[in-house]
PDB file of C-alpha atoms and ligand atoms in Angstrom:
ATOM      1  CA  MET A   8      39.742  60.579 -14.234  1.00 82.00           C
ATOM      2  CA  SER A   9      41.743  58.663 -16.749  1.00 90.00           C
ATOM      3  CA  ASN A  10      40.363  56.344 -19.029  1.00 91.00           C
ATOM      4  CA  ASP A  11      41.773  53.411 -16.887  1.00 93.00           C
ATOM      5  CA  ASP A  12      40.558  54.693 -13.660  1.00 93.00           C
ATOM      6  CA  GLN A  13      36.712  55.117 -15.446  1.00 93.00           C
ATOM      7  CA  ARG A  14      37.165  51.742 -16.446  1.00 93.00           C
ATOM      8  CA  GLN A  15      38.402  50.463 -12.965  1.00 93.00           C
ATOM      9  CA  ALA A  16      35.332  52.188 -11.583  1.00 94.00           C
ATOM     10  CA  ARG A  17      32.802  50.672 -13.981  1.00 94.00           C
ATOM     11  CA  HIS A  18      34.308  47.256 -13.224  1.00 94.00           C
ATOM     12  CA  GLN A  19      34.144  47.734  -9.572  1.00 94.00           C
ATOM     13  CA  ARG A  20      30.312  48.775  -9.753  1.00 94.00           C
ATOM     14  CA  ALA A  21      29.617  45.745 -11.910  1.00 94.00           C
ATOM     15  CA  MET A  22      31.378  43.375  -9.470  1.00 94.00           C
ATOM     16  CA  GLU A  23      29.480  44.808  -6.606  1.00 94.00           C
ATOM     17  CA  LYS A  24      26.208  44.068  -8.267  1.00 93.00           C
ATOM     18  CA  LEU A  25      27.496  40.782  -9.177  1.00 94.00           C
ATOM     19  CA  LYS A  26      28.573  39.953  -5.735  1.00 92.00           C
ATOM     20  CA  SER A  27      25.261  40.984  -4.075  1.00 93.00           C
ATOM     21  CA  HIS A  28      23.475  39.017  -6.509  1.00 91.00           C
ATOM     22  CA  VAL A  29      25.606  35.865  -6.208  1.00 92.00           C
ATOM     23  CA  ASP A  30      25.551  36.351  -2.413  1.00 91.00           C
ATOM     24  CA  GLU A  31      21.765  36.456  -2.294  1.00 91.00           C
ATOM     25  CA  ARG A  32      21.348  33.339  -4.496  1.00 89.00           C
ATOM     26  CA  VAL A  33      24.031  31.446  -2.191  1.00 89.00           C
ATOM     27  CA  ALA A  34      21.877  32.601   1.027  1.00 88.00           C
ATOM     28  CA  ASN A  35      18.643  31.306  -0.734  1.00 87.00           C
ATOM     29  CA  ALA A  36      20.243  28.033  -1.546  1.00 88.00           C
ATOM     30  CA  ASN A  37      20.201  26.312   2.093  1.00 87.00           C
ATOM     31  CA  GLU A  38      18.644  22.782   1.211  1.00 90.00           C
ATOM     32  CA  GLU A  39      20.812  20.090   1.729  1.00 95.00           C
ATOM     33  CA  ARG A  40      20.197  16.524   0.127  1.00 97.00           C
ATOM     34  CA  GLY A  41      21.189  14.254  -2.698  1.00 98.00           C
ATOM     35  CA  GLN A  42      19.818  15.282  -5.963  1.00 98.00           C
ATOM     36  CA  LEU A  43      18.712  13.702  -9.296  1.00 98.00           C
ATOM     37  CA  LEU A  44      20.725  14.851 -12.318  1.00 98.00           C
ATOM     38  CA  ILE A  45      19.758  14.306 -15.926  1.00 98.00           C
ATOM     39  CA  LEU A  46      22.300  14.225 -18.523  1.00 98.00           C
ATOM     40  CA  THR A  47      20.435  13.971 -22.025  1.00 98.00           C
ATOM     41  CA  GLY A  48      20.281  15.149 -25.522  1.00 98.00           C
ATOM     42  CA  ASN A  49      21.970  14.076 -28.858  1.00 97.00           C
ATOM     43  CA  GLY A  50      25.376  15.951 -28.158  1.00 97.00           C
ATOM     44  CA  LYS A  51      28.609  14.425 -26.874  1.00 97.00           C
ATOM     45  CA  GLY A  52      29.510  14.271 -23.263  1.00 98.00           C
ATOM     46  CA  LYS A  53      26.786  12.776 -21.342  1.00 98.00           C
ATOM     47  CA  THR A  54      28.758   9.839 -20.213  1.00 97.00           C
ATOM     48  CA  THR A  55      31.784  11.715 -20.008  1.00 98.00           C
ATOM     49  CA  ALA A  56      30.425  14.239 -17.448  1.00 98.00           C
ATOM     50  CA  ALA A  57      28.908  11.229 -15.584  1.00 98.00           C
ATOM     51  CA  TRP A  58      32.370   9.870 -15.148  1.00 98.00           C
ATOM     52  CA  GLY A  59      33.756  13.279 -14.290  1.00 98.00           C
ATOM     53  CA  THR A  60      31.232  13.536 -11.224  1.00 98.00           C
ATOM     54  CA  VAL A  61      32.354   9.900 -10.321  1.00 98.00           C
ATOM     55  CA  THR A  62      35.969  11.091 -10.168  1.00 98.00           C
ATOM     56  CA  ARG A  63      34.817  14.223  -8.120  1.00 98.00           C
ATOM     57  CA  ALA A  64      32.981  12.203  -5.569  1.00 98.00           C
ATOM     58  CA  LEU A  65      35.865   9.376  -5.451  1.00 98.00           C
ATOM     59  CA  GLY A  66      38.070  12.185  -4.679  1.00 98.00           C
ATOM     60  CA  TYR A  67      36.478  12.862  -1.402  1.00 98.00           C
ATOM     61  CA  GLY A  68      36.391   9.379  -0.469  1.00 98.00           C
ATOM     62  CA  TYR A  69      32.687   8.928  -1.216  1.00 98.00           C
ATOM     63  CA  GLY A  70      31.032   5.590  -2.165  1.00 98.00           C
ATOM     64  CA  VAL A  71      30.226   5.462  -5.878  1.00 99.00           C
ATOM     65  CA  GLY A  72      28.243   2.971  -7.743  1.00 98.00           C
ATOM     66  CA  VAL A  73      28.062   3.010 -11.607  1.00 98.00           C
ATOM     67  CA  ILE A  74      25.745   0.879 -13.836  1.00 97.00           C
ATOM     68  CA  GLN A  75      26.430   0.656 -17.399  1.00 95.00           C
ATOM     69  CA  PHE A  76      23.047  -0.363 -19.095  1.00 93.00           C
ATOM     70  CA  ILE A  77      24.614  -0.686 -22.595  1.00 82.00           C
ATOM     71  CA  LYS A  78      28.122  -0.538 -22.977  1.00 62.00           C
ATOM     72  CA  GLY A  79      28.525  -4.588 -22.414  1.00 66.00           C
ATOM     73  CA  GLU A  80      31.767  -5.649 -23.430  1.00 70.00           C
ATOM     74  CA  TRP A  81      33.047  -2.215 -24.746  1.00 79.00           C
ATOM     75  CA  GLU A  82      35.988  -0.674 -23.663  1.00 89.00           C
ATOM     76  CA  CYS A  83      35.668   2.177 -21.209  1.00 93.00           C
ATOM     77  CA  GLY A  84      38.924   4.255 -20.223  1.00 96.00           C
ATOM     78  CA  GLU A  85      37.608   5.582 -17.019  1.00 97.00           C
ATOM     79  CA  ARG A  86      36.458   2.112 -15.876  1.00 95.00           C
ATOM     80  CA  GLU A  87      39.994   1.147 -16.372  1.00 95.00           C
ATOM     81  CA  ARG A  88      41.585   3.841 -14.641  1.00 97.00           C
ATOM     82  CA  LEU A  89      39.012   3.804 -11.574  1.00 98.00           C
ATOM     83  CA  GLN A  90      38.285   0.319 -10.699  1.00 95.00           C
ATOM     84  CA  ASP A  91      40.677  -0.311  -8.310  1.00 97.00           C
ATOM     85  CA  ASP A  92      39.529   2.306  -6.224  1.00 98.00           C
ATOM     86  CA  PRO A  93      37.933   0.347  -3.229  1.00 98.00           C
ATOM     87  CA  HIS A  94      35.044   2.878  -3.010  1.00 98.00           C
ATOM     88  CA  LEU A  95      33.737   2.273  -6.522  1.00 98.00           C
ATOM     89  CA  GLN A  96      31.634  -0.434  -7.742  1.00 98.00           C
ATOM     90  CA  VAL A  97      31.082  -0.929 -11.487  1.00 97.00           C
ATOM     91  CA  VAL A  98      28.534  -3.320 -12.858  1.00 96.00           C
ATOM     92  CA  THR A  99      28.028  -3.652 -16.664  1.00 93.00           C
ATOM     93  CA  MET A 100      25.635  -5.458 -18.503  1.00 89.00           C
ATOM     94  CA  GLY A 101      27.071  -8.556 -19.460  1.00 73.00           C
ATOM     95  CA  THR A 102      25.833  -9.099 -22.995  1.00 67.00           C
ATOM     96  CA  GLY A 103      26.998  -7.239 -26.094  1.00 54.00           C
ATOM     97  CA  PHE A 104      23.600  -5.576 -26.244  1.00 57.00           C
ATOM     98  CA  THR A 105      20.949  -4.436 -28.883  1.00 59.00           C
ATOM     99  CA  TRP A 106      22.063  -3.800 -32.322  1.00 60.00           C
ATOM    100  CA  GLU A 107      24.515  -6.482 -31.923  1.00 58.00           C
ATOM    101  CA  THR A 108      22.280  -9.052 -30.174  1.00 60.00           C
ATOM    102  CA  GLN A 109      18.893  -8.254 -31.576  1.00 69.00           C
ATOM    103  CA  ASN A 110      17.085 -10.673 -29.011  1.00 79.00           C
ATOM    104  CA  ARG A 111      14.597  -8.832 -26.960  1.00 83.00           C
ATOM    105  CA  GLU A 112      14.207 -11.634 -24.525  1.00 86.00           C
ATOM    106  CA  THR A 113      17.979 -12.202 -23.582  1.00 85.00           C
ATOM    107  CA  ASP A 114      18.309  -8.417 -23.769  1.00 86.00           C
ATOM    108  CA  ARG A 115      15.489  -8.070 -21.209  1.00 89.00           C
ATOM    109  CA  GLN A 116      16.923 -10.711 -19.163  1.00 90.00           C
ATOM    110  CA  ALA A 117      20.453  -8.881 -18.955  1.00 89.00           C
ATOM    111  CA  CYS A 118      18.784  -5.518 -18.127  1.00 93.00           C
ATOM    112  CA  GLU A 119      16.903  -7.144 -15.369  1.00 94.00           C
ATOM    113  CA  ALA A 120      19.944  -8.596 -13.659  1.00 94.00           C
ATOM    114  CA  VAL A 121      21.696  -5.371 -13.631  1.00 96.00           C
ATOM    115  CA  TRP A 122      18.582  -3.675 -12.518  1.00 97.00           C
ATOM    116  CA  GLN A 123      18.884  -5.906  -9.554  1.00 97.00           C
ATOM    117  CA  ASP A 124      22.415  -4.234  -8.832  1.00 98.00           C
ATOM    118  CA  ALA A 125      20.773  -0.843  -9.502  1.00 98.00           C
ATOM    119  CA  GLU A 126      18.368  -1.531  -6.695  1.00 98.00           C
ATOM    120  CA  ARG A 127      20.718  -2.706  -4.086  1.00 98.00           C
ATOM    121  CA  MET A 128      22.923   0.566  -4.732  1.00 98.00           C
ATOM    122  CA  LEU A 129      19.785   2.787  -4.506  1.00 98.00           C
ATOM    123  CA  SER A 130      19.023   1.331  -1.231  1.00 98.00           C
ATOM    124  CA  ASP A 131      22.410   1.488   0.192  1.00 98.00           C
ATOM    125  CA  PRO A 132      23.441   4.689   2.371  1.00 98.00           C
ATOM    126  CA  ALA A 133      27.083   4.014   2.073  1.00 98.00           C
ATOM    127  CA  ILE A 134      26.718   4.845  -1.565  1.00 98.00           C
ATOM    128  CA  TYR A 135      26.938   8.878  -2.177  1.00 98.00           C
ATOM    129  CA  LEU A 136      26.535   8.708  -5.865  1.00 99.00           C
ATOM    130  CA  VAL A 137      24.535   6.280  -8.354  1.00 99.00           C
ATOM    131  CA  VAL A 138      25.306   6.676 -12.127  1.00 98.00           C
ATOM    132  CA  LEU A 139      22.571   4.856 -14.273  1.00 98.00           C
ATOM    133  CA  ASP A 140      24.505   5.166 -17.474  1.00 97.00           C
ATOM    134  CA  GLU A 141      22.249   4.592 -20.625  1.00 95.00           C
ATOM    135  CA  ILE A 142      19.329   3.555 -18.565  1.00 97.00           C
ATOM    136  CA  THR A 143      17.058   5.996 -21.046  1.00 97.00           C
ATOM    137  CA  TYR A 144      17.356   3.126 -23.640  1.00 93.00           C
ATOM    138  CA  MET A 145      16.137   0.279 -21.280  1.00 94.00           C
ATOM    139  CA  LEU A 146      12.966   2.603 -20.530  1.00 96.00           C
ATOM    140  CA  LYS A 147      12.432   3.096 -24.350  1.00 94.00           C
ATOM    141  CA  PHE A 148      12.878  -0.391 -25.287  1.00 90.00           C
ATOM    142  CA  GLY A 149      10.466  -1.199 -22.719  1.00 93.00           C
ATOM    143  CA  TYR A 150      13.055  -3.746 -20.696  1.00 92.00           C
ATOM    144  CA  LEU A 151      12.465  -1.688 -17.691  1.00 96.00           C
ATOM    145  CA  ASP A 152       9.270  -0.277 -16.113  1.00 97.00           C
ATOM    146  CA  ILE A 153       9.167   3.464 -15.611  1.00 98.00           C
ATOM    147  CA  ASP A 154       7.307   3.179 -12.145  1.00 98.00           C
ATOM    148  CA  THR A 155       9.761   0.647 -10.705  1.00 98.00           C
ATOM    149  CA  VAL A 156      12.477   2.964 -11.586  1.00 98.00           C
ATOM    150  CA  LYS A 157      10.840   5.854 -10.349  1.00 98.00           C
ATOM    151  CA  GLN A 158       9.891   4.196  -7.167  1.00 98.00           C
ATOM    152  CA  ALA A 159      13.569   2.981  -6.630  1.00 98.00           C
ATOM    153  CA  ILE A 160      15.021   6.434  -7.101  1.00 98.00           C
ATOM    154  CA  ASP A 161      12.557   8.272  -5.043  1.00 98.00           C
ATOM    155  CA  ALA A 162      12.900   5.880  -1.955  1.00 98.00           C
ATOM    156  CA  ARG A 163      16.738   6.297  -2.192  1.00 98.00           C
ATOM    157  CA  PRO A 164      18.774   7.578   0.913  1.00 98.00           C
ATOM    158  CA  VAL A 165      18.346  11.296   1.594  1.00 98.00           C
ATOM    159  CA  GLU A 166      22.094  11.810   0.905  1.00 98.00           C
ATOM    160  CA  GLN A 167      22.508   9.819  -2.196  1.00 98.00           C
ATOM    161  CA  THR A 168      22.618  11.645  -5.438  1.00 99.00           C
ATOM    162  CA  VAL A 169      21.715   9.786  -8.653  1.00 99.00           C
ATOM    163  CA  ILE A 170      23.013  10.499 -12.388  1.00 99.00           C
ATOM    164  CA  VAL A 171      20.672   9.243 -15.226  1.00 98.00           C
ATOM    165  CA  THR A 172      22.576   9.418 -18.845  1.00 98.00           C
ATOM    166  CA  GLY A 173      21.024   8.874 -22.290  1.00 97.00           C
ATOM    167  CA  ARG A 174      19.304  10.452 -25.069  1.00 97.00           C
ATOM    168  CA  ASN A 175      15.205  10.971 -25.037  1.00 97.00           C
ATOM    169  CA  ALA A 176      15.070  10.893 -21.083  1.00 98.00           C
ATOM    170  CA  HIS A 177      11.558   9.666 -20.109  1.00 97.00           C
ATOM    171  CA  ARG A 178       9.321  12.890 -19.229  1.00 97.00           C
ATOM    172  CA  GLU A 179       8.291  11.376 -15.775  1.00 98.00           C
ATOM    173  CA  LEU A 180      11.952  11.077 -14.820  1.00 98.00           C
ATOM    174  CA  MET A 181      12.406  14.821 -16.183  1.00 98.00           C
ATOM    175  CA  ALA A 182       9.649  15.713 -14.134  1.00 98.00           C
ATOM    176  CA  MET A 183      11.232  14.414 -10.915  1.00 98.00           C
ATOM    177  CA  ALA A 184      14.852  15.763 -11.380  1.00 98.00           C
ATOM    178  CA  ASP A 185      16.775  18.647  -9.766  1.00 98.00           C
ATOM    179  CA  THR A 186      19.015  19.318 -12.589  1.00 98.00           C
ATOM    180  CA  ILE A 187      18.606  18.570 -16.240  1.00 98.00           C
ATOM    181  CA  THR A 188      21.510  19.191 -18.811  1.00 98.00           C
ATOM    182  CA  GLU A 189      20.592  18.930 -22.392  1.00 98.00           C
ATOM    183  CA  MET A 190      23.795  18.028 -24.399  1.00 98.00           C
ATOM    184  CA  GLN A 191      23.278  19.920 -27.994  1.00 98.00           C
ATOM    185  CA  GLU A 192      24.846  18.314 -30.972  1.00 97.00           C
ATOM    186  CA  THR A 193      26.199  21.532 -32.960  1.00 97.00           C
ATOM    187  CA  ARG A 194      28.663  18.967 -34.826  1.00 96.00           C
ATOM    188  CA  HIS A 195      29.756  15.541 -34.387  1.00 95.00           C
ATOM    189  CA  ALA A 196      33.022  14.192 -35.972  1.00 93.00           C
ATOM    190  CA  PHE A 197      31.319  10.987 -36.579  1.00 92.00           C
ATOM    191  CA  ASN A 198      29.019  12.386 -39.210  1.00 92.00           C
ATOM    192  CA  ASN A 199      31.948  13.358 -41.082  1.00 92.00           C
ATOM    193  CA  GLY A 200      33.294   9.891 -41.289  1.00 94.00           C
ATOM    194  CA  LEU A 201      35.625  10.229 -38.213  1.00 95.00           C
ATOM    195  CA  LYS A 202      35.976   6.959 -36.160  1.00 94.00           C
ATOM    196  CA  ALA A 203      35.614   7.048 -32.248  1.00 94.00           C
ATOM    197  CA  ARG A 204      38.891   7.239 -30.710  1.00 95.00           C
ATOM    198  CA  ARG A 205      40.145   5.316 -27.641  1.00 96.00           C
ATOM    199  CA  GLY A 206      40.615   7.550 -24.753  1.00 97.00           C
ATOM    200  CA  ILE A 207      38.685  10.470 -26.208  1.00 96.00           C
ATOM    201  CA  ASP A 208      35.144   8.778 -27.096  1.00 95.00           C
ATOM    202  CA  TYR A 209      35.581   5.697 -24.779  1.00 94.00           C
TER     203      TYR A 209
HETATM  204  P1  ATP B  19      30.366  10.331 -24.363  1.00 57.01           P
HETATM  205  O1  ATP B  19      30.460   8.905 -24.013  1.00 57.01           O
HETATM  206  O2  ATP B  19      31.493  10.547 -25.373  1.00 57.01           O
HETATM  207  O3  ATP B  19      30.230  11.500 -23.298  1.00 57.01           O
HETATM  208  P2  ATP B  19      27.749  10.417 -24.804  1.00 57.01           P
HETATM  209  O4  ATP B  19      27.436   9.598 -23.383  1.00 57.01           O
HETATM  210  O5  ATP B  19      27.163  11.847 -24.616  1.00 57.01           O
HETATM  211  O6  ATP B  19      29.145  10.526 -25.357  1.00 57.01           O
HETATM  212  P3  ATP B  19      26.384   8.353 -26.287  1.00 57.01           P
HETATM  213  O7  ATP B  19      25.137   8.424 -27.088  1.00 57.01           O
HETATM  214  O8  ATP B  19      26.197   7.537 -24.991  1.00 57.01           O
HETATM  215  O9  ATP B  19      26.693   9.862 -26.032  1.00 57.01           O
HETATM  216  O10 ATP B  19      27.620   8.141 -27.281  1.00 57.01           O
HETATM  217  C1  ATP B  19      27.953   6.644 -27.281  1.00 57.01           C
HETATM  218  C2  ATP B  19      29.270   6.788 -28.122  1.00 57.01           C
HETATM  219  O11 ATP B  19      28.905   7.647 -29.417  1.00 57.01           O
HETATM  220  C3  ATP B  19      30.473   7.536 -27.719  1.00 57.01           C
HETATM  221  O12 ATP B  19      31.644   7.065 -28.319  1.00 57.01           O
HETATM  222  C4  ATP B  19      30.294   9.107 -28.222  1.00 57.01           C
HETATM  223  O13 ATP B  19      31.576   9.590 -28.107  1.00 57.01           O
HETATM  224  C5  ATP B  19      29.707   8.804 -29.331  1.00 57.01           C
HETATM  225  N1  ATP B  19      28.757   9.993 -29.725  1.00 57.01           N
HETATM  226  C6  ATP B  19      28.282  10.829 -28.799  1.00 57.01           C
HETATM  227  N2  ATP B  19      27.600  11.701 -29.297  1.00 57.01           N
HETATM  228  C7  ATP B  19      27.491  11.432 -30.706  1.00 57.01           C
HETATM  229  C8  ATP B  19      26.906  11.896 -31.864  1.00 57.01           C
HETATM  230  N3  ATP B  19      26.080  13.129 -31.632  1.00 57.01           N
HETATM  231  N4  ATP B  19      27.053  11.181 -33.199  1.00 57.01           N
HETATM  232  C9  ATP B  19      28.086  10.333 -33.117  1.00 57.01           C
HETATM  233  N5  ATP B  19      28.576   9.775 -32.070  1.00 57.01           N
HETATM  234  C10 ATP B  19      28.395  10.220 -31.068  1.00 57.01           C
HETATM  235 MG1   MG B  20      26.685   7.937 -23.077  1.00 57.01          MG
END
């Protein structure tokens, strides 16, 4: 057998093994329901990945709700691009939030107001995907109560998926999640003095 033939035979054996492993895992994954995904960690990519999934769901014509808990009046390229889609609802916290407002009471009220929209989405079976972007900070600052959030997520329609983003996700939310991805910061341009870029960072 030539070297090429030996290599081909080895490759074929490896692929057969891989295929039977993958087939077995596919056969075992037979539960179908909406899921809870948490995108957390200090690295870049949490909100980007959430919007990527929003686009994916909209691509099939599913209803999607996005709540932006922090980005107030900030620009957001994905929102610009997608907001005319009739299947998408986006609710953004009205105030310029936290380090800009520094007023706990008005921030808490702003949070409470968008949480009403979140609760409405979390009980609407026509919404296939709900994104709670940066909600982890609301829990951290004590503007939202963990039990209230857990209950709303728990009681959502069976087919509905929820994506939670933000650093330092609450351990009780982590305990409920089906998928948790921790973005790890290996390096970030910002730490070398590079300014956030329009269309790349927001
Ligand atoms: P992105 O929106 O780019 O996916 P993210 O959601 O993972 O980022 P956030 O903490 O929400 O991260 O980031 C808010 C802003 O800060 C974004 O403009 C993002 O690009 C930027 N950013 C993300 N990670 C870091 C980091 N480790 N250091 C500095 N800035 C960051
Ligand atoms: Mg983010």
